[in-house]
PDB file of C-alpha atoms in Angstrom:
ATOM      1  CA  LEU S1421       0.006  -0.030   0.068  1.00 95.00           C
ATOM      2  CA  VAL S1422       1.388   3.195  -0.981  1.00 97.00           C
ATOM      3  CA  LEU S1423      -0.166   6.338   1.261  1.00 98.00           C
ATOM      4  CA  VAL S1424      -0.416   9.478  -1.055  1.00 98.00           C
ATOM      5  CA  LEU S1425      -0.761  12.683   0.722  1.00 98.00           C
ATOM      6  CA  ASP S1426      -1.451  16.480  -0.801  1.00 97.00           C
ATOM      7  CA  ARG S1427       0.986  18.360   1.072  1.00 96.00           C
ATOM      8  CA  SER S1428      -0.052  22.027  -0.881  1.00 95.00           C
ATOM      9  CA  GLY S1429      -0.240  25.215   0.829  1.00 95.00           C
ATOM     10  CA  SER S1430      -3.733  24.881   1.104  1.00 92.00           C
ATOM     11  CA  VAL S1431      -3.310  22.201   4.008  1.00 93.00           C
ATOM     12  CA  LEU S1432      -1.256  23.928   6.242  1.00 93.00           C
ATOM     13  CA  LEU S1433      -4.165  24.825   8.888  1.00 92.00           C
ATOM     14  CA  GLN S1434      -4.665  20.944   8.972  1.00 94.00           C
ATOM     15  CA  GLN S1435      -1.203  19.839   8.613  1.00 95.00           C
ATOM     16  CA  ASP S1436      -1.515  18.370  11.826  1.00 97.00           C
ATOM     17  CA  ASP S1437      -4.626  16.608  11.124  1.00 97.00           C
ATOM     18  CA  ILE S1438      -3.397  14.652   8.411  1.00 97.00           C
ATOM     19  CA  LYS S1439      -0.150  13.945  10.312  1.00 98.00           C
ATOM     20  CA  ARG S1440      -2.320  12.078  12.677  1.00 98.00           C
ATOM     21  CA  PHE S1441      -4.706  10.451  10.154  1.00 98.00           C
ATOM     22  CA  ALA S1442      -1.641   8.924   8.418  1.00 98.00           C
ATOM     23  CA  ASP S1443      -0.590   7.804  11.460  1.00 98.00           C
ATOM     24  CA  GLN S1444      -4.226   6.276  12.012  1.00 97.00           C
ATOM     25  CA  VAL S1445      -4.114   4.718   8.408  1.00 97.00           C
ATOM     26  CA  LEU S1446      -0.398   2.987   9.246  1.00 97.00           C
ATOM     27  CA  SER S1447      -0.996   2.036  12.726  1.00 97.00           C
ATOM     28  CA  GLN S1448      -3.830  -0.378  11.108  1.00 96.00           C
ATOM     29  CA  PHE S1449      -1.597  -2.597   9.281  1.00 95.00           C
ATOM     30  CA  GLU S1450       1.004  -5.448  10.438  1.00 93.00           C
ATOM     31  CA  LEU S1451       3.995  -4.371   8.363  1.00 94.00           C
ATOM     32  CA  ASP S1452       6.200  -7.245   7.199  1.00 89.00           C
ATOM     33  CA  GLU S1453       7.586  -8.602   3.937  1.00 83.00           C
ATOM     34  CA  ALA S1454       4.976 -11.629   4.114  1.00 81.00           C
ATOM     35  CA  SER S1455       1.611  -9.505   4.634  1.00 83.00           C
ATOM     36  CA  THR S1456       1.851  -5.534   4.297  1.00 90.00           C
ATOM     37  CA  LEU S1457       4.791  -3.420   2.755  1.00 93.00           C
ATOM     38  CA  PHE S1458       4.121   0.067   3.154  1.00 96.00           C
ATOM     39  CA  GLY S1459       5.026   3.231   0.933  1.00 97.00           C
ATOM     40  CA  LEU S1460       4.964   7.229   1.257  1.00 98.00           C
ATOM     41  CA  VAL S1461       4.374   9.792  -1.284  1.00 98.00           C
ATOM     42  CA  THR S1462       3.632  13.548  -0.908  1.00 98.00           C
ATOM     43  CA  PHE S1463       2.889  15.914  -3.276  1.00 98.00           C
ATOM     44  CA  ASN S1464       2.638  19.340  -4.068  1.00 97.00           C
ATOM     45  CA  ASP S1465       3.992  21.269  -7.427  1.00 96.00           C
ATOM     46  CA  ASN S1466       5.686  17.651  -7.983  1.00 96.00           C
ATOM     47  CA  ALA S1467       5.325  14.615  -5.871  1.00 98.00           C
ATOM     48  CA  SER S1468       8.633  12.816  -3.932  1.00 97.00           C
ATOM     49  CA  ILE S1469       9.217  10.336  -1.445  1.00 97.00           C
ATOM     50  CA  PRO S1470      10.269  11.298   1.889  1.00 97.00           C
ATOM     51  CA  GLN S1471      14.155  11.361   2.523  1.00 96.00           C
ATOM     52  CA  GLU S1472      13.329   9.603   5.853  1.00 96.00           C
ATOM     53  CA  MET S1473      12.004   6.206   3.793  1.00 96.00           C
ATOM     54  CA  GLN S1474      15.267   4.538   3.172  1.00 92.00           C
ATOM     55  CA  ALA S1475      13.507   2.118   0.721  1.00 91.00           C
ATOM     56  CA  PRO S1476      10.451   2.976  -1.045  1.00 93.00           C
ATOM     57  CA  LEU S1477       8.344   0.344  -0.035  1.00 94.00           C
ATOM     58  CA  THR S1478       9.207  -1.275   3.607  1.00 94.00           C
ATOM     59  CA  ASP S1479       7.983  -2.952   6.495  1.00 94.00           C
ATOM     60  CA  ASP S1480      10.294  -0.802   8.957  1.00 96.00           C
ATOM     61  CA  ARG S1481       7.039   1.376  10.947  1.00 97.00           C
ATOM     62  CA  ASP S1482       9.781   3.798  12.278  1.00 97.00           C
ATOM     63  CA  GLN S1483      11.041   5.115   8.856  1.00 97.00           C
ATOM     64  CA  VAL S1484       7.302   5.603   7.647  1.00 98.00           C
ATOM     65  CA  THR S1485       6.433   7.231  11.496  1.00 98.00           C
ATOM     66  CA  ASP S1486       9.520   9.640  10.951  1.00 98.00           C
ATOM     67  CA  ALA S1487       8.586  10.445   7.581  1.00 98.00           C
ATOM     68  CA  ILE S1488       4.922  11.439   8.427  1.00 98.00           C
ATOM     69  CA  ALA S1489       6.316  13.563  11.524  1.00 97.00           C
ATOM     70  CA  ASN S1490       8.145  15.513   9.123  1.00 97.00           C
ATOM     71  CA  TYR S1491       5.055  16.223   6.510  1.00 97.00           C
ATOM     72  CA  ASN S1492       5.297  20.057   5.794  1.00 95.00           C
ATOM     73  CA  ALA S1493       2.764  21.778   3.596  1.00 95.00           C
ATOM     74  CA  GLU S1494       3.542  24.420   1.062  1.00 95.00           C
ATOM     75  CA  GLY S1495       3.368  25.038  -2.708  1.00 96.00           C
ATOM     76  CA  GLY S1496       0.432  23.940  -5.529  1.00 95.00           C
ATOM     77  CA  THR S1497      -1.204  20.961  -6.063  1.00 95.00           C
ATOM     78  CA  CYS S1498      -0.371  18.190  -8.577  1.00 96.00           C
ATOM     79  CA  ILE S1499      -2.276  15.114  -7.925  1.00 97.00           C
ATOM     80  CA  SER S1500      -1.104  13.400 -11.206  1.00 97.00           C
ATOM     81  CA  CYS S1501       2.391  13.669 -10.007  1.00 98.00           C
ATOM     82  CA  GLY S1502       1.427  11.976  -6.568  1.00 98.00           C
ATOM     83  CA  ILE S1503      -0.292   9.417  -8.357  1.00 98.00           C
ATOM     84  CA  ASP S1504       2.817   8.694 -10.839  1.00 98.00           C
ATOM     85  CA  GLU S1505       5.056   8.773  -8.243  1.00 97.00           C
ATOM     86  CA  ALA S1506       3.757   5.685  -6.375  1.00 97.00           C
ATOM     87  CA  ARG S1507       3.009   4.028  -9.686  1.00 96.00           C
ATOM     88  CA  GLY S1508       6.559   3.866  -9.786  1.00 94.00           C
ATOM     89  CA  VAL S1509       7.075   2.786  -6.192  1.00 94.00           C
ATOM     90  CA  LEU S1510       4.780  -0.167  -6.883  1.00 92.00           C
ATOM     91  CA  LYS S1511       6.112  -1.179 -10.028  1.00 86.00           C
ATOM     92  CA  ASP S1512       9.984  -0.402  -9.668  1.00 78.00           C
ATOM     93  CA  SER S1513      10.641  -0.983  -5.870  1.00 70.00           C
ATOM     94  CA  PRO S1514      13.209  -4.013  -5.055  1.00 58.00           C
ATOM     95  CA  LYS S1515      10.656  -5.450  -2.507  1.00 60.00           C
ATOM     96  CA  SER S1516       7.716  -4.906  -4.563  1.00 58.00           C
ATOM     97  CA  ARG S1517       6.159  -8.638  -4.870  1.00 56.00           C
ATOM     98  CA  THR S1518       4.307  -7.343  -7.978  1.00 54.00           C
ATOM     99  CA  ASN S1519       6.546  -7.452 -11.003  1.00 56.00           C
ATOM    100  CA  ALA S1520       5.799 -10.789 -12.847  1.00 51.00           C
ATOM    101  CA  GLY S1521       9.175 -12.593 -13.909  1.00 53.00           C
ATOM    102  CA  THR S1522      11.084 -11.220 -10.519  1.00 55.00           C
ATOM    103  CA  ALA S1523      11.912 -14.277  -7.811  1.00 53.00           C
ATOM    104  CA  ASN S1524       9.555 -12.640  -5.133  1.00 59.00           C
ATOM    105  CA  TYR S1525       6.423 -11.873  -7.831  1.00 56.00           C
ATOM    106  CA  ASN S1526       3.089 -12.929  -6.240  1.00 60.00           C
ATOM    107  CA  GLU S1527       0.112 -12.847  -8.457  1.00 65.00           C
ATOM    108  CA  ARG S1528      -2.286 -12.619  -5.021  1.00 70.00           C
ATOM    109  CA  VAL S1529      -0.600  -9.379  -3.928  1.00 77.00           C
ATOM    110  CA  ARG S1530      -2.594  -6.295  -4.213  1.00 86.00           C
ATOM    111  CA  LYS S1531      -1.134  -2.871  -5.150  1.00 91.00           C
ATOM    112  CA  ILE S1532      -2.977  -0.326  -3.361  1.00 95.00           C
ATOM    113  CA  ILE S1533      -2.844   3.634  -3.691  1.00 97.00           C
ATOM    114  CA  PHE S1534      -4.707   5.447  -0.920  1.00 98.00           C
ATOM    115  CA  LEU S1535      -4.692   9.170  -2.077  1.00 98.00           C
ATOM    116  CA  VAL S1536      -5.705  12.026   0.015  1.00 97.00           C
ATOM    117  CA  THR S1537      -6.175  15.641  -0.989  1.00 96.00           C
ATOM    118  CA  ASP S1538      -8.192  18.429  -0.088  1.00 93.00           C
ATOM    119  CA  GLY S1539      -8.387  20.073  -3.876  1.00 89.00           C
ATOM    120  CA  ASP S1540      -8.257  19.913  -7.279  1.00 91.00           C
ATOM    121  CA  GLN S1541      -4.877  19.741  -9.414  1.00 94.00           C
ATOM    122  CA  THR S1542      -3.547  23.086 -10.065  1.00 92.00           C
ATOM    123  CA  LYS S1543      -0.027  21.907 -11.341  1.00 94.00           C
ATOM    124  CA  GLY S1544       1.487  20.382 -14.517  1.00 91.00           C
ATOM    125  CA  CYS S1545      -1.745  20.261 -16.286  1.00 88.00           C
ATOM    126  CA  GLU S1546      -1.651  23.491 -18.386  1.00 74.00           C
ATOM    127  CA  ASP S1547      -1.834  21.535 -21.700  1.00 65.00           C
ATOM    128  CA  ILE S1548      -4.945  19.356 -21.473  1.00 70.00           C
ATOM    129  CA  GLY S1549      -7.068  20.419 -18.284  1.00 89.00           C
ATOM    130  CA  CYS S1550      -6.203  19.884 -14.687  1.00 93.00           C
ATOM    131  CA  ARG S1551      -9.018  17.571 -13.792  1.00 92.00           C
ATOM    132  CA  LYS S1552      -8.306  15.527 -16.790  1.00 94.00           C
ATOM    133  CA  THR S1553      -4.615  15.222 -16.119  1.00 95.00           C
ATOM    134  CA  ALA S1554      -5.386  13.775 -12.872  1.00 96.00           C
ATOM    135  CA  ILE S1555      -8.100  11.610 -14.038  1.00 96.00           C
ATOM    136  CA  ASP S1556      -6.170  10.164 -16.851  1.00 96.00           C
ATOM    137  CA  MET S1557      -3.196   9.216 -14.614  1.00 97.00           C
ATOM    138  CA  ALA S1558      -5.328   7.635 -12.418  1.00 97.00           C
ATOM    139  CA  ARG S1559      -6.725   5.512 -15.359  1.00 97.00           C
ATOM    140  CA  ASN S1560      -3.152   4.837 -15.996  1.00 96.00           C
ATOM    141  CA  ALA S1561      -2.667   3.252 -12.416  1.00 96.00           C
ATOM    142  CA  ARG S1562      -5.621   1.300 -12.877  1.00 95.00           C
ATOM    143  CA  ASP S1563      -4.455  -0.060 -16.253  1.00 93.00           C
ATOM    144  CA  ASP S1564      -1.039  -1.108 -14.008  1.00 90.00           C
ATOM    145  CA  GLY S1565      -3.448  -3.160 -11.935  1.00 89.00           C
ATOM    146  CA  ILE S1566      -3.117  -1.008  -9.148  1.00 93.00           C
ATOM    147  CA  GLU S1567      -6.263  -0.527  -7.078  1.00 95.00           C
ATOM    148  CA  LEU S1568      -6.887   3.518  -6.278  1.00 97.00           C
ATOM    149  CA  TYR S1569      -8.499   5.221  -3.436  1.00 97.00           C
ATOM    150  CA  ALA S1570      -9.520   8.675  -4.151  1.00 97.00           C
ATOM    151  CA  ILE S1571     -10.152  10.395  -0.897  1.00 96.00           C
ATOM    152  CA  GLY S1572     -11.037  14.422  -0.252  1.00 94.00           C
ATOM    153  CA  PHE S1573     -11.635  16.715   2.478  1.00 93.00           C
ATOM    154  CA  GLY S1574     -13.053  20.513   1.886  1.00 85.00           C
ATOM    155  CA  ASP S1575     -16.677  22.406   2.584  1.00 72.00           C
ATOM    156  CA  LYS S1576     -18.570  21.144  -0.187  1.00 57.00           C
ATOM    157  CA  VAL S1577     -21.510  23.510   0.147  1.00 47.00           C
ATOM    158  CA  ASN S1578     -18.926  26.494  -0.603  1.00 53.00           C
ATOM    159  CA  ASN S1579     -17.087  24.586  -3.464  1.00 58.00           C
ATOM    160  CA  ASP S1580     -13.846  24.187  -1.455  1.00 61.00           C
ATOM    161  CA  GLY S1581     -12.382  21.158  -1.873  1.00 70.00           C
ATOM    162  CA  PRO S1582     -11.516  18.612  -4.346  1.00 82.00           C
ATOM    163  CA  SER S1583     -14.446  17.757  -7.378  1.00 87.00           C
ATOM    164  CA  PHE S1584     -16.452  14.976  -5.940  1.00 90.00           C
ATOM    165  CA  ASP S1585     -17.046  13.916  -9.637  1.00 91.00           C
ATOM    166  CA  THR S1586     -13.346  14.076 -10.496  1.00 92.00           C
ATOM    167  CA  LEU S1587     -12.563  11.836  -7.372  1.00 94.00           C
ATOM    168  CA  GLY S1588     -15.386   9.160  -8.743  1.00 94.00           C
ATOM    169  CA  ARG S1589     -14.002   9.337 -12.360  1.00 95.00           C
ATOM    170  CA  MET S1590     -10.124   8.607 -11.274  1.00 97.00           C
ATOM    171  CA  VAL S1591     -11.266   5.001  -9.332  1.00 97.00           C
ATOM    172  CA  GLU S1592     -13.085   1.827 -10.652  1.00 95.00           C
ATOM    173  CA  ASP S1593     -15.885   1.989  -8.155  1.00 95.00           C
ATOM    174  CA  PRO S1594     -16.706   5.221  -6.648  1.00 95.00           C
ATOM    175  CA  THR S1595     -19.260   3.657  -4.094  1.00 94.00           C
ATOM    176  CA  THR S1596     -16.568   2.015  -2.374  1.00 94.00           C
ATOM    177  CA  HIS S1597     -13.514   3.733  -3.532  1.00 96.00           C
ATOM    178  CA  ARG S1598     -14.253   7.593  -3.323  1.00 95.00           C
ATOM    179  CA  PHE S1599     -14.939   9.355  -0.299  1.00 94.00           C
ATOM    180  CA  LEU S1600     -15.216  13.092   0.247  1.00 93.00           C
ATOM    181  CA  GLY S1601     -15.590  14.585   3.826  1.00 93.00           C
ATOM    182  CA  THR S1602     -15.820  17.931   5.118  1.00 91.00           C
ATOM    183  CA  ASP S1603     -12.797  17.619   7.039  1.00 93.00           C
ATOM    184  CA  VAL S1604     -10.191  15.342   8.125  1.00 95.00           C
ATOM    185  CA  ALA S1605     -12.080  13.875  11.249  1.00 96.00           C
ATOM    186  CA  ALA S1606     -14.483  12.930   8.986  1.00 95.00           C
ATOM    187  CA  LEU S1607     -11.385  10.767   7.070  1.00 97.00           C
ATOM    188  CA  GLU S1608     -10.616   9.310  10.368  1.00 97.00           C
ATOM    189  CA  GLU S1609     -13.660   8.409  11.076  1.00 96.00           C
ATOM    190  CA  ARG S1610     -14.712   6.817   7.858  1.00 96.00           C
ATOM    191  CA  PHE S1611     -11.644   4.800   7.707  1.00 96.00           C
ATOM    192  CA  ASP S1612     -11.245   3.769  11.174  1.00 95.00           C
ATOM    193  CA  ASN S1613     -11.176   0.206  10.052  1.00 94.00           C
ATOM    194  CA  LEU S1614      -9.017   0.509   6.729  1.00 94.00           C
ATOM    195  CA  CYS S1615      -6.955  -2.960   7.035  1.00 92.00           C
ATOM    196  CA  THR S1616     -10.181  -4.994   7.522  1.00 90.00           C
ATOM    197  CA  GLU S1617     -12.307  -3.307   4.757  1.00 88.00           C
ATOM    198  CA  ILE S1618      -9.263  -3.815   2.080  1.00 86.00           C
ATOM    199  CA  THR S1619      -8.204  -7.636   3.372  1.00 76.00           C
ATOM    200  CA  SER S1620     -11.610  -8.770   3.808  1.00 62.00           C
ATOM    201  CA  PRO S1621     -13.172 -10.380   0.660  1.00 47.00           C
ATOM    202  CA  SER S1622     -15.278  -8.718  -1.777  1.00 47.00           C
ATOM    203  CA  ALA S1623     -18.857 -10.263  -2.056  1.00 44.00           C
ATOM    204  CA  PRO S1624     -19.338 -12.343  -4.981  1.00 41.00           C
ATOM    205  CA  PRO S1625     -21.212 -10.661  -7.871  1.00 40.00           C
ATOM    206  CA  PRO S1626     -24.899 -11.605  -8.171  1.00 42.00           C
ATOM    207  CA  PRO S1627     -25.982 -14.841 -10.269  1.00 41.00           C
TER     208      PRO S1627
END
């Protein structure tokens, strides 16, 4: 699983709340190479893996905790940059078990991006439109076999936050993989059992 966090300047006032939510997500998973490897990507005008992460995917909880603690907000919003960086983590990390042909490949391992943002894309999108850029990159991730969650927070009444429609068009199933809360506290409540939600098998399709 790769947690992708918006660190644009607009989240500055919610910075501590985002750190707390990221810690909550991390705390739900048992990290080891046989079960869950965890990655962290942050984005503003571009995207990066925090320097505290000695490996893009890791079972070292302390590395992720330190990276979250040093999260800071500034700059614009390039959602597609965050998704693309996370794609690379899942495809190219030496510890990844999702690359066919490698010694540790396991076809049953799920690749998940959990994206959190407070707004629509504003950077890296001048040519084809910002929302379309984010949607297209999300589609590229899904084409790679990656399961994408698009999670937003903001004031929907005053149109201050990410587009609900855009979040829905980024994911395979908006009913389960899209969420837009009024604030970070709403995300904490909605995803207080994320690990079980992800690991529980889906119901079979109707006959």
